[in-house]
mmCIF file of C-alpha atoms in Angstrom:
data_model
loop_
_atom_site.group_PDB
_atom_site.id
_atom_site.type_symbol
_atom_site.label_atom_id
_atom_site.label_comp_id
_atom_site.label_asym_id
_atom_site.label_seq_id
_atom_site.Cartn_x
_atom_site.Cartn_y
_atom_site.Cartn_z
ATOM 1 C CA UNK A 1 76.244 67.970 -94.463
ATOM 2 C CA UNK A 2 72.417 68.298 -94.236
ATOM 3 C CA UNK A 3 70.080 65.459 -95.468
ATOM 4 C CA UNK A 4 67.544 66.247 -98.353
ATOM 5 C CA UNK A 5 65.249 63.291 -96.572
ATOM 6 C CA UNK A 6 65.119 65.501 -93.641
ATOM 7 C CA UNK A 7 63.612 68.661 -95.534
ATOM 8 C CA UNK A 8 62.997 72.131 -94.057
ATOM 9 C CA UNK A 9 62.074 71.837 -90.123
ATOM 10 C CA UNK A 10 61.208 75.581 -89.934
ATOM 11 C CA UNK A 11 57.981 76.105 -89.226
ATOM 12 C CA UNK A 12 56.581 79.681 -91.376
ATOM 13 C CA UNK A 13 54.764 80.151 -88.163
ATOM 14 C CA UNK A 14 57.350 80.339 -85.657
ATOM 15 C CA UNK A 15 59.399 82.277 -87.953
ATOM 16 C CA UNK A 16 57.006 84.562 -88.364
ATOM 17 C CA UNK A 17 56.279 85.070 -84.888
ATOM 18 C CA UNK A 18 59.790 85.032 -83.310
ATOM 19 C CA UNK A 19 60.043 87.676 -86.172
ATOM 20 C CA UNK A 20 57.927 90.235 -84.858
ATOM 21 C CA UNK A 21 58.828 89.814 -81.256
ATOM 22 C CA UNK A 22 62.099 92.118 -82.370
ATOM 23 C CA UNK A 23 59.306 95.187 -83.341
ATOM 24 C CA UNK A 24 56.667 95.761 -85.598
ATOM 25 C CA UNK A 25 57.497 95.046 -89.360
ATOM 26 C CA UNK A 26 55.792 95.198 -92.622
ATOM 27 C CA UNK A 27 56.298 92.419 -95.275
ATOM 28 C CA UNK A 28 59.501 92.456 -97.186
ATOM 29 C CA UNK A 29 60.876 93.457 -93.794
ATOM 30 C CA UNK A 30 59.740 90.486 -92.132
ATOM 31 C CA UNK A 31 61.120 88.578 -95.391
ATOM 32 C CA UNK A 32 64.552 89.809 -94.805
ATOM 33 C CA UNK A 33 64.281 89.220 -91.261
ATOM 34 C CA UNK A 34 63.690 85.719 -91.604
ATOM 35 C CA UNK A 35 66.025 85.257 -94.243
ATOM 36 C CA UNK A 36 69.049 86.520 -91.732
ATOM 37 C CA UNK A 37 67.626 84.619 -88.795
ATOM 38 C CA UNK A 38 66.967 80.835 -90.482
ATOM 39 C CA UNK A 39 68.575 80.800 -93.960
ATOM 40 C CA UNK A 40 64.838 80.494 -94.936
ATOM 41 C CA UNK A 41 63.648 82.165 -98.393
ATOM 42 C CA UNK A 42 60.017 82.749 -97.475
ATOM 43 C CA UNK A 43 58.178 84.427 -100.662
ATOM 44 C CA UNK A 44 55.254 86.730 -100.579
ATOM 45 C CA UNK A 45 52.641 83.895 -101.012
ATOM 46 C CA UNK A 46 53.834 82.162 -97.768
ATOM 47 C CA UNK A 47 54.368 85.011 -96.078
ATOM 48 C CA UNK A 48 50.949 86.754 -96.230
ATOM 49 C CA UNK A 49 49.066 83.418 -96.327
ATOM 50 C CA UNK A 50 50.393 83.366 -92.472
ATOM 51 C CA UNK A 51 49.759 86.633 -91.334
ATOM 52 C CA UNK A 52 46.258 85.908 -92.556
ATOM 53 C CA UNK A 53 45.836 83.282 -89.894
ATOM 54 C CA UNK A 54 47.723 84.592 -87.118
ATOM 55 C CA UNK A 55 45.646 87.563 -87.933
ATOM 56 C CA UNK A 56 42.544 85.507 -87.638
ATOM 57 C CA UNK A 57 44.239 83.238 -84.785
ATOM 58 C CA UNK A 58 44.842 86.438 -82.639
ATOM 59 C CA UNK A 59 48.222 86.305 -82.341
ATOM 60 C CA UNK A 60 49.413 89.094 -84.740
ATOM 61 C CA UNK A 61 47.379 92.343 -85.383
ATOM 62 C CA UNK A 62 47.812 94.734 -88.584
ATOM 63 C CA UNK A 63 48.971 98.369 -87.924
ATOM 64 C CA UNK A 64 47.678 101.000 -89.871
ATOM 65 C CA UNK A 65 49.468 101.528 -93.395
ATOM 66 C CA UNK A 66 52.285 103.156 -93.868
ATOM 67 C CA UNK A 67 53.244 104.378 -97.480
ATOM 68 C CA UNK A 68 51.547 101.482 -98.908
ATOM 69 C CA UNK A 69 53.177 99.409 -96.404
ATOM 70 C CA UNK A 70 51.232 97.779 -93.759
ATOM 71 C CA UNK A 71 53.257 96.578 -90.391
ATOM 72 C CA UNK A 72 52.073 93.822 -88.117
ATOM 73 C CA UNK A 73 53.284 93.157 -84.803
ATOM 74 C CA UNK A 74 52.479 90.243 -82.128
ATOM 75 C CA UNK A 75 50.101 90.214 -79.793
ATOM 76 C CA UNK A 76 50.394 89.008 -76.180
ATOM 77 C CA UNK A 77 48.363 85.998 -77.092
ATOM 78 C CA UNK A 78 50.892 85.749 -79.916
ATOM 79 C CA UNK A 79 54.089 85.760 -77.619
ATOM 80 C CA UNK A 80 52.335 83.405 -74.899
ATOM 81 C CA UNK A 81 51.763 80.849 -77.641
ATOM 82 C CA UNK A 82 55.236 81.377 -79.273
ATOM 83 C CA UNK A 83 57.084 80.907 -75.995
ATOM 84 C CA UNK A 84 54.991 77.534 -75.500
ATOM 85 C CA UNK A 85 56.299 76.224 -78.684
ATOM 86 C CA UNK A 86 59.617 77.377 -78.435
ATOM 87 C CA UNK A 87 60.086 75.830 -75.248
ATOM 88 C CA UNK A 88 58.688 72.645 -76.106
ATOM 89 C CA UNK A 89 61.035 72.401 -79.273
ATOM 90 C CA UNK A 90 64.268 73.442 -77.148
ATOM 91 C CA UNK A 91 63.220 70.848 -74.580
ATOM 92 C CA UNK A 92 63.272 68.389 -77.653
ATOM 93 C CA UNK A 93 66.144 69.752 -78.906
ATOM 94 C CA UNK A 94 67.890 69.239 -75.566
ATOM 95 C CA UNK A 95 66.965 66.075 -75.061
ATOM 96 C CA UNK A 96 67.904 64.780 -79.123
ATOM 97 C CA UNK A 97 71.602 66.846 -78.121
ATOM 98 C CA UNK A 98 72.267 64.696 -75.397
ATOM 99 C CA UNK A 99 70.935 61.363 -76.437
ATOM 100 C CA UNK A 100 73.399 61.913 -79.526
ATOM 101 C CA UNK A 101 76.195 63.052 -77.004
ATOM 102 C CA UNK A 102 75.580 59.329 -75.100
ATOM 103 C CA UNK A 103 75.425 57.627 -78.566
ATOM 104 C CA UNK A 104 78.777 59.217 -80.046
ATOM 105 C CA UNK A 105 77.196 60.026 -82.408
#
Protein backbone atom coordinates (compact mmCIF):
# COMPACT_ATOMS: atom_id res chain seq x y z
CA UNK A 1 0.00 0.00 0.00
CA UNK A 2 3.08 2.28 -0.36
CA UNK A 3 3.02 5.38 -2.69
CA UNK A 4 5.58 5.54 -5.65
CA UNK A 5 5.27 9.64 -5.14
CA UNK A 6 6.68 9.09 -1.80
CA UNK A 7 9.99 7.24 -3.01
CA UNK A 8 12.66 5.66 -0.79
CA UNK A 9 12.97 7.68 2.70
CA UNK A 10 16.08 5.66 3.73
CA UNK A 11 18.81 7.58 3.98
CA UNK A 12 22.32 5.28 2.65
CA UNK A 13 23.84 7.12 5.51
CA UNK A 14 21.90 6.12 8.38
CA UNK A 15 21.76 2.73 7.08
CA UNK A 16 25.08 2.52 6.88
CA UNK A 17 25.79 3.72 10.19
CA UNK A 18 23.05 2.00 12.28
CA UNK A 19 24.75 -0.92 10.31
CA UNK A 20 27.96 -0.95 11.88
CA UNK A 21 26.83 -0.10 15.34
CA UNK A 22 25.95 -4.16 15.46
CA UNK A 23 30.11 -4.84 14.87
CA UNK A 24 32.58 -4.27 12.43
CA UNK A 25 31.67 -5.47 8.81
CA UNK A 26 33.21 -5.52 5.47
CA UNK A 27 31.12 -4.72 2.30
CA UNK A 28 28.84 -7.39 1.05
CA UNK A 29 28.30 -7.90 4.77
CA UNK A 30 27.12 -4.57 5.36
CA UNK A 31 24.98 -5.13 2.00
CA UNK A 32 23.19 -8.00 3.47
CA UNK A 33 22.83 -6.30 6.63
CA UNK A 34 20.98 -3.57 5.27
CA UNK A 35 19.05 -5.56 3.05
CA UNK A 36 17.50 -7.59 6.29
CA UNK A 37 17.17 -4.43 8.32
CA UNK A 38 15.25 -1.88 5.60
CA UNK A 39 14.19 -3.97 2.57
CA UNK A 40 16.84 -1.68 0.92
CA UNK A 41 19.00 -3.18 -2.12
CA UNK A 42 22.07 -0.98 -1.72
CA UNK A 43 24.71 -1.99 -4.61
CA UNK A 44 28.42 -1.71 -4.43
CA UNK A 45 28.53 1.81 -6.04
CA UNK A 46 26.33 3.29 -3.22
CA UNK A 47 27.73 1.47 -0.77
CA UNK A 48 31.45 2.38 -1.04
CA UNK A 49 30.67 5.90 -2.35
CA UNK A 50 29.45 6.30 1.53
CA UNK A 51 32.03 4.76 3.36
CA UNK A 52 34.23 7.12 1.41
CA UNK A 53 32.69 10.07 3.16
CA UNK A 54 32.00 8.82 6.47
CA UNK A 55 35.56 7.80 6.13
CA UNK A 56 36.52 11.32 5.32
CA UNK A 57 33.61 12.72 7.72
CA UNK A 58 35.16 10.76 10.71
CA UNK A 59 32.52 8.79 11.54
CA UNK A 60 33.59 5.32 10.21
CA UNK A 61 37.29 4.13 10.12
CA UNK A 62 38.69 1.17 7.79
CA UNK A 63 40.19 -1.92 9.59
CA UNK A 64 42.99 -3.55 8.22
CA UNK A 65 42.16 -6.17 5.33
CA UNK A 66 41.15 -9.26 5.80
CA UNK A 67 41.41 -11.87 2.87
CA UNK A 68 40.84 -9.20 0.45
CA UNK A 69 38.13 -7.99 2.55
CA UNK A 70 38.39 -4.78 4.29
CA UNK A 71 35.91 -4.17 7.51
CA UNK A 72 34.87 -0.76 8.73
CA UNK A 73 33.36 -0.03 11.90
CA UNK A 74 31.92 3.37 13.53
CA UNK A 75 33.57 5.64 15.32
CA UNK A 76 32.38 7.44 18.48
CA UNK A 77 31.96 10.57 16.46
CA UNK A 78 30.04 8.24 14.15
CA UNK A 79 27.54 6.91 16.89
CA UNK A 80 27.17 10.54 18.53
CA UNK A 81 26.04 11.84 15.16
CA UNK A 82 23.86 8.75 14.35
CA UNK A 83 22.01 8.92 17.65
CA UNK A 84 21.33 12.79 16.86
CA UNK A 85 19.64 11.87 13.72
CA UNK A 86 17.90 9.02 14.83
CA UNK A 87 16.37 10.81 17.52
CA UNK A 88 15.36 13.67 15.62
CA UNK A 89 13.60 11.36 12.96
CA UNK A 90 11.75 9.23 15.81
CA UNK A 91 10.70 12.53 17.37
CA UNK A 92 9.19 13.26 13.81
CA UNK A 93 8.00 10.07 13.48
CA UNK A 94 6.19 10.37 16.82
CA UNK A 95 4.77 13.34 16.29
CA UNK A 96 3.41 12.38 12.26
CA UNK A 97 1.95 8.88 14.40
CA UNK A 98 -0.10 10.82 16.52
CA UNK A 99 -1.25 13.69 14.42
CA UNK A 100 -2.58 10.76 12.06
CA UNK A 101 -4.05 8.97 15.24
CA UNK A 102 -6.14 12.57 15.95
CA UNK A 103 -6.98 12.78 12.18
CA UNK A 104 -8.37 9.06 11.78
CA UNK A 105 -6.54 8.76 9.48
Amino acid sequence: MGSNRLGRTQDPTILVLTSLTGGPQHGYSLMQDIALMSGVIMGPGTLYGVLARLEEEGLVEALPSQDRRRPYRITAHGAAVLRERLETISAVARIGLERLGAAGA
